[in-house]
Coordinates of C-alpha atoms and ligand atoms in Angstrom, one line a residue:
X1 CA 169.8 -92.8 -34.3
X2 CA 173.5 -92.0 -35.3
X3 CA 172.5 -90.9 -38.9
X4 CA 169.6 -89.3 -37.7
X5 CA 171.6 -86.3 -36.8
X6 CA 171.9 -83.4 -39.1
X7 CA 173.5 -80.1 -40.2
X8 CA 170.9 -78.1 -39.0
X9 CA 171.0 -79.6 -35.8
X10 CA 174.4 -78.0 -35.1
X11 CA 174.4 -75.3 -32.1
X12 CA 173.5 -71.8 -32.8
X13 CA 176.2 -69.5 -34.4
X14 CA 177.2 -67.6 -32.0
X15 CA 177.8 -70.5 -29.3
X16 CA 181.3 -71.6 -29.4
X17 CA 182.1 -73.1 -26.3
X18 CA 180.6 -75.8 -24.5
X19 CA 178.7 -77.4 -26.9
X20 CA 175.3 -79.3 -25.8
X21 CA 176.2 -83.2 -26.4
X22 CA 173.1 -83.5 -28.8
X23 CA 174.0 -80.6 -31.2
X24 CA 177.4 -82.2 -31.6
X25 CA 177.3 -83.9 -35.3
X26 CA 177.9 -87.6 -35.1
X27 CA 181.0 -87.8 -37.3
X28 CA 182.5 -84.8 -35.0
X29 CA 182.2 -86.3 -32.2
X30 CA 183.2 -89.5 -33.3
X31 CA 186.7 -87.9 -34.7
X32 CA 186.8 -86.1 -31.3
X33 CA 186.8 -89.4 -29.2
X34 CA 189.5 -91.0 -31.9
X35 CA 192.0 -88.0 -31.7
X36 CA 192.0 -89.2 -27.9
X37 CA 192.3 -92.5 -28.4
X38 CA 188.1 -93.2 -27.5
X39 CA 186.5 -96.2 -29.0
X40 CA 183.1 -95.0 -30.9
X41 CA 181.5 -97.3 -28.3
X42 CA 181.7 -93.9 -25.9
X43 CA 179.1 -91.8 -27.8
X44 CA 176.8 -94.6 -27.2
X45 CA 177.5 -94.8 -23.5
X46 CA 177.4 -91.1 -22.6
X47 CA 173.2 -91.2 -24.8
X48 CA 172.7 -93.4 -22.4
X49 CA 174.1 -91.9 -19.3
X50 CA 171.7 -89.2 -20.0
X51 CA 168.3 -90.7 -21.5
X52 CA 168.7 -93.9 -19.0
X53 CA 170.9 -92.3 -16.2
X54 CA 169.7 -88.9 -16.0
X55 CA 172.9 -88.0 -15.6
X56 CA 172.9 -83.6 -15.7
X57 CA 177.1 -83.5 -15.9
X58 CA 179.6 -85.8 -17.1
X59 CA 180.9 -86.4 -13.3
X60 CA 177.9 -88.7 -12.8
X61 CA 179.1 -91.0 -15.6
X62 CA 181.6 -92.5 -13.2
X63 CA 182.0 -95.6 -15.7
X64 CA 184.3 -93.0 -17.5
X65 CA 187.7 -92.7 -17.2
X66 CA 188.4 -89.2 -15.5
X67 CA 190.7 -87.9 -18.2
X68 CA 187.9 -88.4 -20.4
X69 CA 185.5 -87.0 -18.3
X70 CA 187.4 -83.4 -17.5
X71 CA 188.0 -83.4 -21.1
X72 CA 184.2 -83.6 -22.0
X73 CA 183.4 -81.4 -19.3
X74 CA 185.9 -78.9 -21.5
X75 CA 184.0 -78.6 -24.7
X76 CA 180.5 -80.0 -24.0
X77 CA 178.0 -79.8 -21.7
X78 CA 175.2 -83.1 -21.4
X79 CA 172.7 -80.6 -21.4
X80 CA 172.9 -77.4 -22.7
X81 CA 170.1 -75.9 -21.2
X82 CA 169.1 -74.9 -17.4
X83 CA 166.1 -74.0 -16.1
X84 CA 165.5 -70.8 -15.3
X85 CA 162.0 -70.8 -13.8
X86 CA 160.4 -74.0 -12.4
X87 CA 156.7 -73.6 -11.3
X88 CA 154.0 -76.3 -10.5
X89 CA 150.3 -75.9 -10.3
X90 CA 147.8 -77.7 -7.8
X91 CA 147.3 -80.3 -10.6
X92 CA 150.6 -81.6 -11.1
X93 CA 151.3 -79.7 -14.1
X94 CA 154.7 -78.6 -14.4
X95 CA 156.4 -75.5 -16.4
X96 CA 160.1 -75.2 -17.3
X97 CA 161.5 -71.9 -17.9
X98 CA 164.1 -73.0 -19.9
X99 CA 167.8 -71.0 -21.0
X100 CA 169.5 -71.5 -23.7
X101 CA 173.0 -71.4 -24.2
X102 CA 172.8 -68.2 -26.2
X103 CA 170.4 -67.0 -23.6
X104 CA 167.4 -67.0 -24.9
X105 CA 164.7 -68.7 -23.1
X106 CA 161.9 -71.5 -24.2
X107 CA 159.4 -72.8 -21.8
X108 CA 158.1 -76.3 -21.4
X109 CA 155.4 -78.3 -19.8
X110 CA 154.9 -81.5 -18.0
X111 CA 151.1 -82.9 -17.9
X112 CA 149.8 -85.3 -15.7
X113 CA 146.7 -87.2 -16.0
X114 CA 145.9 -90.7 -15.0
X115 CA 149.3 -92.7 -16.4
X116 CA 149.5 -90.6 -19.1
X117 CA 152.8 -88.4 -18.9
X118 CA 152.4 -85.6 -21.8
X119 CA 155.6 -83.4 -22.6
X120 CA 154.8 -80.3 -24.0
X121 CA 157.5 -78.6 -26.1
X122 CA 158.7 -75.6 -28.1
X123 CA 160.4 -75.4 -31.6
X124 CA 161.1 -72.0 -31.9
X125 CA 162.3 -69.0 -29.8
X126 CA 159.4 -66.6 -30.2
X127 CA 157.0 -67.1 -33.4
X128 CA 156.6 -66.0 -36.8
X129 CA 153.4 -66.6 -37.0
X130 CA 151.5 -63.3 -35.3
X131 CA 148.4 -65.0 -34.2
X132 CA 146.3 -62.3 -32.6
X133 CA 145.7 -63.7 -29.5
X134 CA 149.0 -66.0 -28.9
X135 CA 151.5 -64.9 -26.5
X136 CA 154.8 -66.9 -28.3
X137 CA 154.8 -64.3 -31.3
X138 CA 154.3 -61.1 -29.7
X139 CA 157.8 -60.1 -29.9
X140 CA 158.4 -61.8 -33.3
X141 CA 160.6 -64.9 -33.8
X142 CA 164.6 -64.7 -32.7
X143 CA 165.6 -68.2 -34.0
X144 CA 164.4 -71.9 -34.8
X145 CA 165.3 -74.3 -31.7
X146 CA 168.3 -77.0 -32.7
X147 CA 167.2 -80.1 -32.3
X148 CA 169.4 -80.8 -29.2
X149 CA 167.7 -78.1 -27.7
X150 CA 164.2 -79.5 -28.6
X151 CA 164.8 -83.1 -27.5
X152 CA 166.3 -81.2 -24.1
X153 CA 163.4 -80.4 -23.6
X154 CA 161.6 -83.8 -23.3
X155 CA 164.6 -84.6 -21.3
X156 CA 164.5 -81.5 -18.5
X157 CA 160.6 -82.6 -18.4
X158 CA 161.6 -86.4 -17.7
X159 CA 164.0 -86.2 -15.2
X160 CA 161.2 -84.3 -13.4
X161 CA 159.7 -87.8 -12.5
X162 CA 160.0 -90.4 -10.0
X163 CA 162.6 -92.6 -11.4
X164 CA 160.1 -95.6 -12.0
X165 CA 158.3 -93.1 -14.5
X166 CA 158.3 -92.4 -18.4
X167 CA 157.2 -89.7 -20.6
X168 CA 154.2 -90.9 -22.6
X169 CA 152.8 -88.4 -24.8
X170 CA 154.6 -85.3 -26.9
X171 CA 152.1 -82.3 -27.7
X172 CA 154.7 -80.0 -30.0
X173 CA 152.1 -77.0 -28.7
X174 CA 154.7 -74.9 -27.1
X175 CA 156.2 -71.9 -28.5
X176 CA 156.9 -71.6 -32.4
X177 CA 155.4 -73.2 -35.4
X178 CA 156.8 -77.0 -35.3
X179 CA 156.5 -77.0 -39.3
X180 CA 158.7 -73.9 -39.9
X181 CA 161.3 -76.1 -37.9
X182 CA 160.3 -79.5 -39.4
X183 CA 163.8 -80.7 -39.2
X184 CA 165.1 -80.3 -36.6
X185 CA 161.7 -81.2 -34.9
X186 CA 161.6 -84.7 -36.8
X187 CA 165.9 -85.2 -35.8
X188 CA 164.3 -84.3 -31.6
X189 CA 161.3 -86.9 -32.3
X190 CA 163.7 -90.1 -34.0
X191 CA 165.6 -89.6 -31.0
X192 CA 162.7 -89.6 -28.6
X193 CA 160.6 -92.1 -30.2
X194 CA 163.8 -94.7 -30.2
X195 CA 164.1 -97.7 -28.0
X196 CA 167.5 -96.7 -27.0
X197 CA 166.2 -92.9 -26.3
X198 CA 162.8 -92.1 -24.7
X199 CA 160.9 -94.8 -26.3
X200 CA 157.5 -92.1 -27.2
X201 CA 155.9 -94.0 -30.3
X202 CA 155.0 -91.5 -33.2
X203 CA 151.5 -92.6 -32.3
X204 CA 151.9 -90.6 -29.2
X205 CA 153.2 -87.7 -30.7
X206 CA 150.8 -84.6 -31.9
X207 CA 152.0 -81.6 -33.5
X208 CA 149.7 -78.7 -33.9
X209 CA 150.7 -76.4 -36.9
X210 CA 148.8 -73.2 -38.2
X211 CA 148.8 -75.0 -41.5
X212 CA 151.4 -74.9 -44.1
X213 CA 150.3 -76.6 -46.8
X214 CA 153.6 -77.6 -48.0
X215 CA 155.0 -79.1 -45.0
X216 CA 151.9 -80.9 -44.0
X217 CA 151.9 -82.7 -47.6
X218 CA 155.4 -83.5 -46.1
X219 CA 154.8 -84.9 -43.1
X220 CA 152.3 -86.8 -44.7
X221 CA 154.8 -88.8 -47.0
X222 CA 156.9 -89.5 -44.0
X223 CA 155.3 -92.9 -43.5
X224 CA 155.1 -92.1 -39.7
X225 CA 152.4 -92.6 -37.1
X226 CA 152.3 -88.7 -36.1
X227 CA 149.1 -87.2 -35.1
X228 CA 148.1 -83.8 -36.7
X229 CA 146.4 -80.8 -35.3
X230 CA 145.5 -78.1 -38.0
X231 CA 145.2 -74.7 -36.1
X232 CA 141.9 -73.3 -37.7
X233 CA 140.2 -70.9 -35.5
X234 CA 137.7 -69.8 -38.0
X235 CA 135.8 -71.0 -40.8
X236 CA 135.8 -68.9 -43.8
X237 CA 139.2 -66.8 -44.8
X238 CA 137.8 -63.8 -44.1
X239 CA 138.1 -64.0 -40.4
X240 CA 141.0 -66.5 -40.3
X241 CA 142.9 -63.5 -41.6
X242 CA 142.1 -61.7 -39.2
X243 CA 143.1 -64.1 -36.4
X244 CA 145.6 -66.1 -38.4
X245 CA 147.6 -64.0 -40.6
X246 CA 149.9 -65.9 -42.3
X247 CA 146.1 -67.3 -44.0
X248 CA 146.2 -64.2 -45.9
X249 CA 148.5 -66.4 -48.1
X250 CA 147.4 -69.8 -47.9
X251 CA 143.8 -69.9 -47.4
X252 CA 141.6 -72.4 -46.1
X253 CA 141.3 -74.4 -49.0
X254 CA 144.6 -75.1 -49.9
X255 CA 145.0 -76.0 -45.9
X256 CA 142.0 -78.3 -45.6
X257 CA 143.1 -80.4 -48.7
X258 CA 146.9 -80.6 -47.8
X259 CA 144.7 -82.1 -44.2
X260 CA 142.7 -84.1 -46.1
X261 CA 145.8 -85.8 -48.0
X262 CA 147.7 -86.3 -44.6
X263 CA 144.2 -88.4 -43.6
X264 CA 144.7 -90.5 -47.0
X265 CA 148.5 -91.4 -46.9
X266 CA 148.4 -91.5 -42.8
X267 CA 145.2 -92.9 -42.3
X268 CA 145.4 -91.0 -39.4
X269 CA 142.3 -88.7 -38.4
X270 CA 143.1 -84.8 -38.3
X271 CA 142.1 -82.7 -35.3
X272 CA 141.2 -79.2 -35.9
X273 CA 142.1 -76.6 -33.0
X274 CA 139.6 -73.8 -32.7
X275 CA 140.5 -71.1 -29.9
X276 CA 137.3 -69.6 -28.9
X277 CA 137.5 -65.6 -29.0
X278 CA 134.4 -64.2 -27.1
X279 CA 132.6 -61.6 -29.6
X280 CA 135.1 -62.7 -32.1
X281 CA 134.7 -66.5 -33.6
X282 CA 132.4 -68.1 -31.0
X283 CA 128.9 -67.4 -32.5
X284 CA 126.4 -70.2 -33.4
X285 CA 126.6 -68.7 -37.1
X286 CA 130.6 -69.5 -36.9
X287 CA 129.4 -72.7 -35.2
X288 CA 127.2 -73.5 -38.1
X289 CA 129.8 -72.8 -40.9
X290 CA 132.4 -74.8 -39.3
X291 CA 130.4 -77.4 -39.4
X292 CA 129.3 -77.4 -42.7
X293 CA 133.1 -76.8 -43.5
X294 CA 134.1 -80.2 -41.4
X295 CA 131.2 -82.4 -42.6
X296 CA 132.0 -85.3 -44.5
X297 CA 135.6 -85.2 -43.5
X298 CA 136.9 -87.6 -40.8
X299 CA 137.8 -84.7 -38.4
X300 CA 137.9 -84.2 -34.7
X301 CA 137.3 -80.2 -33.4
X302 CA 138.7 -79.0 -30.3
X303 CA 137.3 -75.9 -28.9
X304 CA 140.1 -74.2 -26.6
X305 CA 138.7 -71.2 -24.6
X306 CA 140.9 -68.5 -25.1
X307 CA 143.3 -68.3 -22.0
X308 CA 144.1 -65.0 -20.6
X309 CA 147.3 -63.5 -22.1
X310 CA 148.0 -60.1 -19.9
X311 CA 147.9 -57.3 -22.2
X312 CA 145.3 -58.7 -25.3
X313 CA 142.2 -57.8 -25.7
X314 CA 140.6 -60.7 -25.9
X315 CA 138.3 -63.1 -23.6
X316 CA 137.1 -66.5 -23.4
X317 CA 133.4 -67.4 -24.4
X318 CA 130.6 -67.1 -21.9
X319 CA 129.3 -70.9 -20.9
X320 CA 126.1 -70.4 -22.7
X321 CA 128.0 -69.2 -25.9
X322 CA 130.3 -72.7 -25.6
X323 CA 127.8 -74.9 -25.1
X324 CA 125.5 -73.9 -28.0
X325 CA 128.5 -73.7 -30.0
X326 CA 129.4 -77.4 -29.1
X327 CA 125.8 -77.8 -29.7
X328 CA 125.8 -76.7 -33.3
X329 CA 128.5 -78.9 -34.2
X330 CA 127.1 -82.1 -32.8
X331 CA 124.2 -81.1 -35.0
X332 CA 126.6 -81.2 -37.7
X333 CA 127.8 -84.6 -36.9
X334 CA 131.2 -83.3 -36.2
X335 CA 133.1 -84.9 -33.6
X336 CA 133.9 -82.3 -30.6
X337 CA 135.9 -81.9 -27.1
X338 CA 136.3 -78.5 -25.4
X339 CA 139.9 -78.6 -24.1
X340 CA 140.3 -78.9 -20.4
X341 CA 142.3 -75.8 -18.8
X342 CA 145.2 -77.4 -17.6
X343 CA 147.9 -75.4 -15.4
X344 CA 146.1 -71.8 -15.7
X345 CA 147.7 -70.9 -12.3
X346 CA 151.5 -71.3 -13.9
X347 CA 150.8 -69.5 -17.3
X348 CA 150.7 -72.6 -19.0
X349 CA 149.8 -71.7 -21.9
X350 CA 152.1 -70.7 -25.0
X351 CA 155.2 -68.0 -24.3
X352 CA 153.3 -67.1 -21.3
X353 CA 155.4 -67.8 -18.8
X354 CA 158.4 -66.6 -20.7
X355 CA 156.7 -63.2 -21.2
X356 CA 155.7 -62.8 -17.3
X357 CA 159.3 -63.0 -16.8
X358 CA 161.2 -61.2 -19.5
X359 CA 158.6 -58.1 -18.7
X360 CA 159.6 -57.8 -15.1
X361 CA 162.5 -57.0 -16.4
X362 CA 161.9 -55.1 -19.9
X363 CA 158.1 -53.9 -21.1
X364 CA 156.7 -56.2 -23.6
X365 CA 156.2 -54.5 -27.2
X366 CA 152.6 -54.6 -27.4
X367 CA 152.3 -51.5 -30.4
X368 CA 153.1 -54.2 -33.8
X369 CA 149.8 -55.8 -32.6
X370 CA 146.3 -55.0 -34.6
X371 CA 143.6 -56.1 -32.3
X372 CA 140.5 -57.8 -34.3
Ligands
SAH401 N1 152.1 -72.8 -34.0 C1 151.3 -74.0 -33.7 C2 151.4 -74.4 -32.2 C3 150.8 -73.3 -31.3 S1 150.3 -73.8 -29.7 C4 149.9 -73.8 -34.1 O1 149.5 -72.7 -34.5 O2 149.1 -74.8 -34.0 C5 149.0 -74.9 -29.7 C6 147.6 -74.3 -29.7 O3 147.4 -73.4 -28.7 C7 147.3 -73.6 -31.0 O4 146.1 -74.0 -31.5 C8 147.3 -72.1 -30.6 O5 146.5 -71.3 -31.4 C9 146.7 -72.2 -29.2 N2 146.9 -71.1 -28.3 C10 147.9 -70.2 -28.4 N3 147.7 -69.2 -27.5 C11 146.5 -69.4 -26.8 C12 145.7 -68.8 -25.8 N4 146.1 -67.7 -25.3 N5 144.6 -69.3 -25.5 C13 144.1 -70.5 -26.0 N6 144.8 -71.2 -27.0 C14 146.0 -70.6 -27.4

């Protein structure tokens, strides 16, 4: 995983001090622990410390001489982050409010469900993207996460479990657009999916993206077992725009064929997320073209009810209005699941949580939004 590690992985600019271990560029560190006189065998043994020892400060590492360890403890920190907010919801579901070192704050989410053990994670503070009805871009975007701070993440949400547990699943459906962040996301993931670091397959890992052509032609050549979820929400580019819109310059065409070559290379079947906007994108006629748009591709749809974001506009479908929607599309011999709400009662869902807080102390900017 040594190589893995690259220059935009480094720490934020304006962090100086007390470096998160992760961020810290192989070679540095390596010439850090030779100027003292280290063997390279300590970078190794202080990854493992905290993947397999869960150790949260370098005092734990007690297999350290203690010169070593109060001269760590000078310059880096095991993790950079600390959590800010930690709620849990009657369903085991788990939210991390997470700061960063520059203090800006991410949010995660733990899922439970049978054995599965889903991590669900963030790649940017804030989003470019302007979604209507998403809560992570309402302010705009500050900065991409580093991929130290992304794999902290899945490491905050592991330590949450009994010690006999393991994270199995990554959803990247947190805050930010994973493929305006590709690196740094793909450094977090090598390090997660290792045998030496979290051990989560690519198989188990799904990043949603509200299509960049580009980048999904990328992942595709990767070679890797990722899963993809194509953010579509409408189906015809008049009304993506209007939800999505960043579609204003790539259009559903050029979206659904840089899918469609991530099925060929990948082999790998593409799900298609479709937030569910009462009055808005949830009639049988939308039903009915989104169906016709799907058919004949090997494609999953999942229908997410919108979930309340304090301040928008918007609502979720009526039952009747799902079900005949869900209706039209088995018609169409289109494979469909209506997402299950998971952790409602913790804002669960994207940059909620971290706007519930930041507005108790500062009123959120609602005026840049155009409602649809
Ligand atoms: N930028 C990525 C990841 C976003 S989060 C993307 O666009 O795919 C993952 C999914 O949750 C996306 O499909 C997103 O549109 C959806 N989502 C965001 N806010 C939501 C809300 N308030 N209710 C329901 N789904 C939401």
């Amino acid at each position: 995983m040594d190589e893995m590690r690259t220059k935009e992985s480094r720490r934020p600019a304006n962090v100086t001090k007390h470096c998160g271990f992760w961020d810290v560029p192989t070679e540095e560190f390596a010439a850090w622990l030779t100027a003292r006189r280290e063997p390279p065998m300590r970078a190794r043994q202080l990854r493992r410390w905290i993947i397999a020892g869960r150790a949260e400060s370098f005092d734990q590492m007690t297999d350290l001489p203690r010169n070593l360890r109060r001269a760590l403890a000078e310059e880096f920190e095991p993790l950079s982050t600390r959590i800010a907010h930690h709620s849990q919801s009657p369903d085991e579901t788990h939210k991390l409010l997470l700061r960063l070192a520059d203090a800006q704050s991410i949010e995660c989410v733990l899922i439970q469900e049978n054995k599965r053990r889903t991590a669900c994670i963030s790649t940017q503070v804030g989003c470019g993207m302007g979604c209507v009805f998403c809560a992570s871009g309402l302010n705009g975007i500050a900065r991409n996460l580093t991929s130290g701070e992304i794999l902290e993440h899945l490491i905050r949400l592991r330590n949450l479990l009994a010690a006999d547990q393991r994270l199995t699943h990554i959803v990247v459906m947190g805050m930010g657009e994973p493929l305006a962040s590709l690196d740094a996301l793909l450094t977090a993931l090598e390090i997660a999916g290792s045998k030496d670091g979290l051990d989560i397959g690519a198989r188990h890992v799904t990043i949603s993206t509200v299509g960049l052509p580009a980048k999904i032609r990328r992942l595709a050549d990767l070679g890797k077992q990722y899963h993809l979820a194509v953010s579509l929400h409408a189906p015809n580019d008049e009304l993506r725009t209007r939800i999505v819109p960043t579609n204003d310059k790539t259009g559903l065409k050029e979206i659904l064929s840089a899918a469609d070559y991530f099925f060929e290379r990948t082999g790998r079947q593409v799900t298609y997320e479709y937030v569910l906007l009462q009055g808005i994108n949830d009639s049988p006629e939308n039903a009915k073209e989104l169906g016709q748009l799907l058919r004949g591709r090997r494609a999953h749809v999942n229908l997410i009810p919108f979930n309340d974001v304090s301040g928008l506009p918007y609502q979720a479908p009526t039952s009747a209005a799902l079900t005949s929607f869900v209706d039209q599309l088995h018609t169409a011999g289109v494979s469909v699941k209506v997402r299950k709400r998971k952790g409602s009662t913790i804002d669960a869902a994207c940059g909620q949580l971290r706007r519930r807080i930041e507005s108790e102390n500062q009123p959120p900017k609602l005026h840049s939004l155009e409602a649809v």
